[in-house]
Coordinates of C-alpha atoms in Angstrom, one line a residue:
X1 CA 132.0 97.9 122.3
X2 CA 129.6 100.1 123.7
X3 CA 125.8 100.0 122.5
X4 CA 124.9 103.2 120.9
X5 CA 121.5 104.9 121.6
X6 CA 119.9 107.8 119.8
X7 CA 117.2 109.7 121.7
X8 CA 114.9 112.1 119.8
X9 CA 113.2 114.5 122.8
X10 CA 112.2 118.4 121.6
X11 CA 112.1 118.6 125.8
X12 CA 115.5 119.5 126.9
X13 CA 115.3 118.6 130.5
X14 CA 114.3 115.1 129.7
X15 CA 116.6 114.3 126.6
X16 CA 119.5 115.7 128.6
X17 CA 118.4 113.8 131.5
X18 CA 117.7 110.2 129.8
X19 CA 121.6 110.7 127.7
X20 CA 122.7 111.4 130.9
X21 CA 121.4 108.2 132.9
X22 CA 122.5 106.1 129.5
X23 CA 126.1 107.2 129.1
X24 CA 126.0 106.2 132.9
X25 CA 124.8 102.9 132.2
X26 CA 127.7 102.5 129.5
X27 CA 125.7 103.2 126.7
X28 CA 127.3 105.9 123.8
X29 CA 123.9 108.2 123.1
X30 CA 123.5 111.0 120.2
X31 CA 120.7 113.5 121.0
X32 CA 118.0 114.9 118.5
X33 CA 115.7 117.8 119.3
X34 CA 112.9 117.0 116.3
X35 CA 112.9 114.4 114.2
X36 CA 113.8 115.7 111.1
X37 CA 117.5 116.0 113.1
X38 CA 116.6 112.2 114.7
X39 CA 115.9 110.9 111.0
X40 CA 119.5 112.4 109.7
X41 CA 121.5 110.9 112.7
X42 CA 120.0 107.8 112.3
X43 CA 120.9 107.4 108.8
X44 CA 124.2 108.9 109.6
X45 CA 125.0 107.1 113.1
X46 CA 123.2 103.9 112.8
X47 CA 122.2 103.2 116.3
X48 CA 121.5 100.3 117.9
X49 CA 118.3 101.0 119.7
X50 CA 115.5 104.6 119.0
X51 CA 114.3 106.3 121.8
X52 CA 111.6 108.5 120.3
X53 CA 109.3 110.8 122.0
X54 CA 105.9 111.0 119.2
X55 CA 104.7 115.3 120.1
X56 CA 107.4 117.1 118.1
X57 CA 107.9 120.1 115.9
X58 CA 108.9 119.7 112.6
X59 CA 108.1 115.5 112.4
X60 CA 106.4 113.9 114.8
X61 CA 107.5 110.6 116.3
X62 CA 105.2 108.7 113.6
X63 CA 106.6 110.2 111.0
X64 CA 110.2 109.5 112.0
X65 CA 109.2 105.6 112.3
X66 CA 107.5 105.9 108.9
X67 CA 110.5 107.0 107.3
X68 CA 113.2 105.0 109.3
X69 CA 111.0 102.0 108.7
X70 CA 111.2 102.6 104.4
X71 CA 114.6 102.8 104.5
X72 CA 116.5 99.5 104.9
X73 CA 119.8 101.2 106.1
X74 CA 117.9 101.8 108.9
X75 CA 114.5 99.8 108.6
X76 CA 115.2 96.8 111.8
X77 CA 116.4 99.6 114.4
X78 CA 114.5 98.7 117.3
X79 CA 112.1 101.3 117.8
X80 CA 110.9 102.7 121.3
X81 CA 108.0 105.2 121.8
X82 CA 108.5 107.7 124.7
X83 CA 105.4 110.2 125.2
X84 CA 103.3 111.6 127.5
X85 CA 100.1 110.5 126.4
X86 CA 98.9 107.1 127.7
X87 CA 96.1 106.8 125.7
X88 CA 95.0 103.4 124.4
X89 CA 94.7 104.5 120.9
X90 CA 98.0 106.1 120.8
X91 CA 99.8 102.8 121.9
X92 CA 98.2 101.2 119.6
X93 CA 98.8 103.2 116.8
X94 CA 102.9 102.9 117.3
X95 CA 102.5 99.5 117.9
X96 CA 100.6 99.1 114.7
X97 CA 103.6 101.1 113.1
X98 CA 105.9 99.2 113.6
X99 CA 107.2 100.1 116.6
X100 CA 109.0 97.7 119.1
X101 CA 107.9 99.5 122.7
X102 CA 106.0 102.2 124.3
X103 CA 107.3 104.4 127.6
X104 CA 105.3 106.8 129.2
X105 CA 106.5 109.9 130.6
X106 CA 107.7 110.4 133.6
X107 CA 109.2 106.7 133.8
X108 CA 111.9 106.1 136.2
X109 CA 115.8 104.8 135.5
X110 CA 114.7 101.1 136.3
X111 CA 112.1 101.5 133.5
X112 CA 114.2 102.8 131.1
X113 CA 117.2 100.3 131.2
X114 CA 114.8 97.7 131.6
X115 CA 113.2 98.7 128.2
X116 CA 116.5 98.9 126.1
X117 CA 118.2 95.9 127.5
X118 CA 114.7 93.9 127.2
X119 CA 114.7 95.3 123.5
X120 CA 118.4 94.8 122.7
X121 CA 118.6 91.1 124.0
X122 CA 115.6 90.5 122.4
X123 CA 116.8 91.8 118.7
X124 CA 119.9 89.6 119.2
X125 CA 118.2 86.5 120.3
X126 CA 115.1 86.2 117.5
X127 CA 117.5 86.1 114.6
X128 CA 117.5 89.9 113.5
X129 CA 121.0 90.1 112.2
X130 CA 120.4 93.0 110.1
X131 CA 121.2 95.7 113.0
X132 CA 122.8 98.5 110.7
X133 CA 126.7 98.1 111.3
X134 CA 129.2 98.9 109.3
X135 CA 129.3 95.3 107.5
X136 CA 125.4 95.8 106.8
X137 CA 126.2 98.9 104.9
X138 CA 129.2 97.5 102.9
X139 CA 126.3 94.8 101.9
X140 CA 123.7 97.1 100.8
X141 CA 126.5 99.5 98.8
X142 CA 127.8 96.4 96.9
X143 CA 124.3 95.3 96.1
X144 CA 123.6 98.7 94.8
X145 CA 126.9 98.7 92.6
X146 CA 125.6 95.3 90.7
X147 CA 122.9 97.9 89.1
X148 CA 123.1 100.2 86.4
X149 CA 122.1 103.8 86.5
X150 CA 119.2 105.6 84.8
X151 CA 118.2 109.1 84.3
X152 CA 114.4 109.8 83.8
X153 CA 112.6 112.9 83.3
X154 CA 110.0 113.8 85.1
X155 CA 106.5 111.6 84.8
X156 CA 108.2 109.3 83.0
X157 CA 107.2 105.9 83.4
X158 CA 109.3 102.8 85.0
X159 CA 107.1 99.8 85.0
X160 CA 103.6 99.0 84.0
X161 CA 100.8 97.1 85.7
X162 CA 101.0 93.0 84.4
X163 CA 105.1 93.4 83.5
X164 CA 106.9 90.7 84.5
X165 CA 109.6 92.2 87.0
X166 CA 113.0 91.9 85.9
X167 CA 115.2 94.5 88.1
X168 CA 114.7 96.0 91.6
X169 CA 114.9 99.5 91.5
X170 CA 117.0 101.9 94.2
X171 CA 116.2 105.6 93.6
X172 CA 119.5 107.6 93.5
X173 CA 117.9 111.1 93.0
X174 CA 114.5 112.7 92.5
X175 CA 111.1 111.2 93.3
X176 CA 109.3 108.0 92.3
X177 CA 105.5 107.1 92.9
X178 CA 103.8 104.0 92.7
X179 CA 100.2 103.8 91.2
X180 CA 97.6 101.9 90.0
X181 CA 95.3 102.8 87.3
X182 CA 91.8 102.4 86.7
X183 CA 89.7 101.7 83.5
X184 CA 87.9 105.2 83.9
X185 CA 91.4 106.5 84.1
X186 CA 91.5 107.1 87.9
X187 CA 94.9 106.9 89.5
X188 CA 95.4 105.6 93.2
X189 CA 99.1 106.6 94.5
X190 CA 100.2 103.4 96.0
X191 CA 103.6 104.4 97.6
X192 CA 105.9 107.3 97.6
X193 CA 109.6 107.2 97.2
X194 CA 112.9 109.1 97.5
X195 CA 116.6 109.0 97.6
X196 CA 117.8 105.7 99.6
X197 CA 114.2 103.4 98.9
X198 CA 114.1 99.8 97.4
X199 CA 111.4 99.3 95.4
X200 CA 109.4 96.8 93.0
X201 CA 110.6 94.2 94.9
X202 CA 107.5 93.0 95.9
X203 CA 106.5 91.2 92.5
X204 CA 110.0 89.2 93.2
X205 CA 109.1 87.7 95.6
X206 CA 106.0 86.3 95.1
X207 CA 106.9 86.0 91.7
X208 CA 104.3 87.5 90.0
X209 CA 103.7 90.4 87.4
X210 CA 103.4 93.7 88.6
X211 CA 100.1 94.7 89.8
X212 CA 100.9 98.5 90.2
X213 CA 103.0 101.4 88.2
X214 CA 105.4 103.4 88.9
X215 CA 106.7 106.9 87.7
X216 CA 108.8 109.7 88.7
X217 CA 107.6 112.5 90.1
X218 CA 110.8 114.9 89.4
X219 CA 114.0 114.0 87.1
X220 CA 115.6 111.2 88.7
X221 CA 118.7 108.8 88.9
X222 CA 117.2 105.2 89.0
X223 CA 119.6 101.8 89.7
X224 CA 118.4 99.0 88.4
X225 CA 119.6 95.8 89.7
X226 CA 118.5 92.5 87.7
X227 CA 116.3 90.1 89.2
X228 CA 118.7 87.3 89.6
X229 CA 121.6 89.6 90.8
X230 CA 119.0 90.2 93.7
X231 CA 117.7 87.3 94.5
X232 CA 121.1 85.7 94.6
X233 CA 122.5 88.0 97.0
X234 CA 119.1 87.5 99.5
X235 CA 120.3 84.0 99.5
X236 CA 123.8 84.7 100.1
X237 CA 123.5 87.4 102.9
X238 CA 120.7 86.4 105.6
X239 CA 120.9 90.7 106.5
X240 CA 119.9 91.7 103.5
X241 CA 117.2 88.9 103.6
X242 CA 116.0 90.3 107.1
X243 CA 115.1 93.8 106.2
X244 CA 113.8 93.2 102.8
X245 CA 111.0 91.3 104.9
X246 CA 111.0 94.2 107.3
X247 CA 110.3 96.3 104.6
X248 CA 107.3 94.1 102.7
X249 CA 105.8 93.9 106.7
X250 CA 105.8 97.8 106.6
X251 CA 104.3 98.0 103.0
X252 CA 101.5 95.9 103.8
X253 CA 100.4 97.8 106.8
X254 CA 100.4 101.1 104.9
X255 CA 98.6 99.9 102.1
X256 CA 96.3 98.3 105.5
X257 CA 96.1 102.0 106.3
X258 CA 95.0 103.3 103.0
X259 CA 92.2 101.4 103.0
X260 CA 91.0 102.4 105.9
X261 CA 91.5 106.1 105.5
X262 CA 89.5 105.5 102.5
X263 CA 86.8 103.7 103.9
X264 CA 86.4 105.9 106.5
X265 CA 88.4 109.4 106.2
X266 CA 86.3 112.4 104.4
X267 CA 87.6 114.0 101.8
X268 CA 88.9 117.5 103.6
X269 CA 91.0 114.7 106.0
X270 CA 92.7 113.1 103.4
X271 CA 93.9 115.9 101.4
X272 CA 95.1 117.5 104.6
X273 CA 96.8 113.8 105.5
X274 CA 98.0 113.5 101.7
X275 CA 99.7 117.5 102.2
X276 CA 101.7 116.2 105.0
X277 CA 102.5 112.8 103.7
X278 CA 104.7 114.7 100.6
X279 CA 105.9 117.0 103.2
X280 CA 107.2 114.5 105.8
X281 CA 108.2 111.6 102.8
X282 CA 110.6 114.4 100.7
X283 CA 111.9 115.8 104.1
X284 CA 110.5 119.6 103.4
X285 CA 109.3 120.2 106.9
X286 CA 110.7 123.1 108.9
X287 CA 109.6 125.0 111.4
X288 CA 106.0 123.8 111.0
X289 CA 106.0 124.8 107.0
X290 CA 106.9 123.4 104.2
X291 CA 106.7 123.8 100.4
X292 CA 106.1 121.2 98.2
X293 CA 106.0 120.6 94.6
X294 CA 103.1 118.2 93.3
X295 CA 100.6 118.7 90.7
X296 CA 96.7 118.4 90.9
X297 CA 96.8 115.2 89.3
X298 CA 99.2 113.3 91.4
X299 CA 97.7 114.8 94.6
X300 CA 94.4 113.5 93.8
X301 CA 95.6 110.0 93.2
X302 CA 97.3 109.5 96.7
X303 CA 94.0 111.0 98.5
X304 CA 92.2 108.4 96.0
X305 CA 89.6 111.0 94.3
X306 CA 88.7 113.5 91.2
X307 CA 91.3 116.3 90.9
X308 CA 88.4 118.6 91.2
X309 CA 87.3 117.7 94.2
X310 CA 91.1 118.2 95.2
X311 CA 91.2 122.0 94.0
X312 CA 88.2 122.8 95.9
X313 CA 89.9 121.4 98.9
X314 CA 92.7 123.4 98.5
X315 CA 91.2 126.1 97.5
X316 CA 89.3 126.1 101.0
X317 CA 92.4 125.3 102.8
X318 CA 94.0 128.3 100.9
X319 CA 91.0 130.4 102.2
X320 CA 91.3 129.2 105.4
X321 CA 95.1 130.3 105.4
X322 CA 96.3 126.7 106.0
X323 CA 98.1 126.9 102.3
X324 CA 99.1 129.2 100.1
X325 CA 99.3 128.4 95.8
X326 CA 101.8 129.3 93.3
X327 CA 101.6 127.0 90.3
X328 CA 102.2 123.4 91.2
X329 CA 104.0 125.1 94.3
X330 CA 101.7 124.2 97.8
X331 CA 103.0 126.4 100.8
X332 CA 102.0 124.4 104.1
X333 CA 101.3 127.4 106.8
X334 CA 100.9 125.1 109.5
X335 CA 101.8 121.1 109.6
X336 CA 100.3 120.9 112.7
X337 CA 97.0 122.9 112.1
X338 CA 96.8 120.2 109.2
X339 CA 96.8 117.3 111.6
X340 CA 94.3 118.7 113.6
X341 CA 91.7 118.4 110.7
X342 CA 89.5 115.6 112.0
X343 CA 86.7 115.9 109.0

């Protein structure tokens, strides 16, 4: 059966060109022209191998691995970055991602057959037997049947800091935040999460309480799916088992990430980072807007300060016509113009 390939290129000459020189090579190939498209047929299509180019409209390459990467359906697709910048820093960024290899523009036929073969044999021969077929997806549905549904309002809490963990949860619907809370009552946003995500799984496996919160950010469908319902089913299918580590290996580099940006982002950068992280996480990106629904409060504990600090920040975004207000309602002008911010 023929290996399929999904290329996500906003340049028509070259994604025409490398589908071309794949369905040559025997290779079946589904095209992409940004990545919010690239994100829907991966979820749809399940490929066997990413070809990704990172400078797009709409989501950029990183974004696309970010949100393959946090959902397991789609989490150990191997992962190849096409671009042409060659800087070290951008390599190295992908790389630290997540992603599996790197191929700079223009590269030649021999180059790229020799990267997805390499990459292909590769996944087969380390063990990684949770390549999303349609036997992986029959495991994940049944998993997700052994749960029970909720339905939560909005901010309405899930779990508490020092709990012990008793379910995993799979959000259905809506939107679900993870936090932790601070004795002066500060918040720090943890993780985002939307329709398709696993999560408190974490405290499972190392079998401890939790040390974070969760709460929805909109009304929401929850599943909860008891502890020993979970952990029997790791045991029994070695898939599942591979991309619930794939997915702890991607939250410990974002929370890696945090603290940097913390450390050593201003305040102006992270607001403008935490803007596009809702944007690009809820999939409300289109061309180059988007509108997103979040209050003060829960803006200010991803970007990790007070919520005044956050209105004056958007107020001068909104006076520098990068946003535009109405209510808890954020109008991005320009996603891009955002990731420019460097202070």
């Amino acid at each position: 059966m023929s290996k399929k390939v999904l290329i996500i290129e906003d340049n028509d000459d070259i994604r025409e060109s490398t589908a071309e020189i794949l369905e040559l090579a025997g290779y079946k190939t589904f095209t992409a022209i940004n990545g919010k498209i690239g994100v829907e047929l991966a979820i749809k299509n399940h490929p066997d191998i990413i070809l990704c180019d990172i400078m797009m409209p709409e989501l950029d390459g990183y974004g696309v691995l970010y949100l393959l990467h946090k959902n397991p359906q789609t989490a150990s697709i191997p992962f190849i970055f096409i671009t042409a910048k060659s800087e070290r820093a951008d390599m190295r960024k992908g790389m630290e991602m997540g992603a599996d290899d790197y191929l700079t523009k223009p590269f030649d036929d021999i180059e790229l057959l020799n990267a997805i073969e390499g990459r292909l044999k590769k996944s087969t021969t380390s063990g990684n037997f949770n390549q999303p077929n349609s036997d992986t997806q029959t495991l994940f549905a049944d998993l997700i049947k052994k749960g029970k549904t909720r339905i939560l309002a909005n901010k309405q809490i899930i779990y508490i800091e020092e709990d012990q963990p008793t379910h995993v949860y799979f959000v259905k619907k809506g939107q679900v935040k993870t936090y932790k809370r601070f004795k002066d009552g500060r918040e720090l946003s943890s993780a985002l999460y939307q329709p398709g995500d696993f999560f408190g799984y974490e405290s499972l496996f190392t079998e401890t309480a939790y040390e974070d919160n969760a709460a929805t950010l909109a009304d929401s469908e929850i599943i909860l799916i008891p502890k020993t319902e979970f952990t029997d089913y790791l045991y029994q299918h070695q898939p599942m088992s591979a991309a619930f580590i794939r997915l702890l290996s991607g939250n410990i580099r974002d929370k890696e990430n945090q603290m940097l940006q913390l450390a050593y982002f201003s305040v102006r950068k992270r607001v403008a980072d935490a803007l596009i992280q809702v944007a690009e996480k809820f999939d409300s990106i289109a061309d180059d807007k988007s509108t997103i629904k979040i209050s003060r409060d829960d803006l200010a504990a991803i970007v990790g300060t007070a919520s005044e600090t956050v209105s004056r920040m958007l107020a001068d975004f909104k006076e520098e016509k990068l946003i535009e207000k109405s209510g808890n309602a954020i109008k991005i002008c320009s996603i891009n113009r955002l990731k420019n911010i460097k202070h």
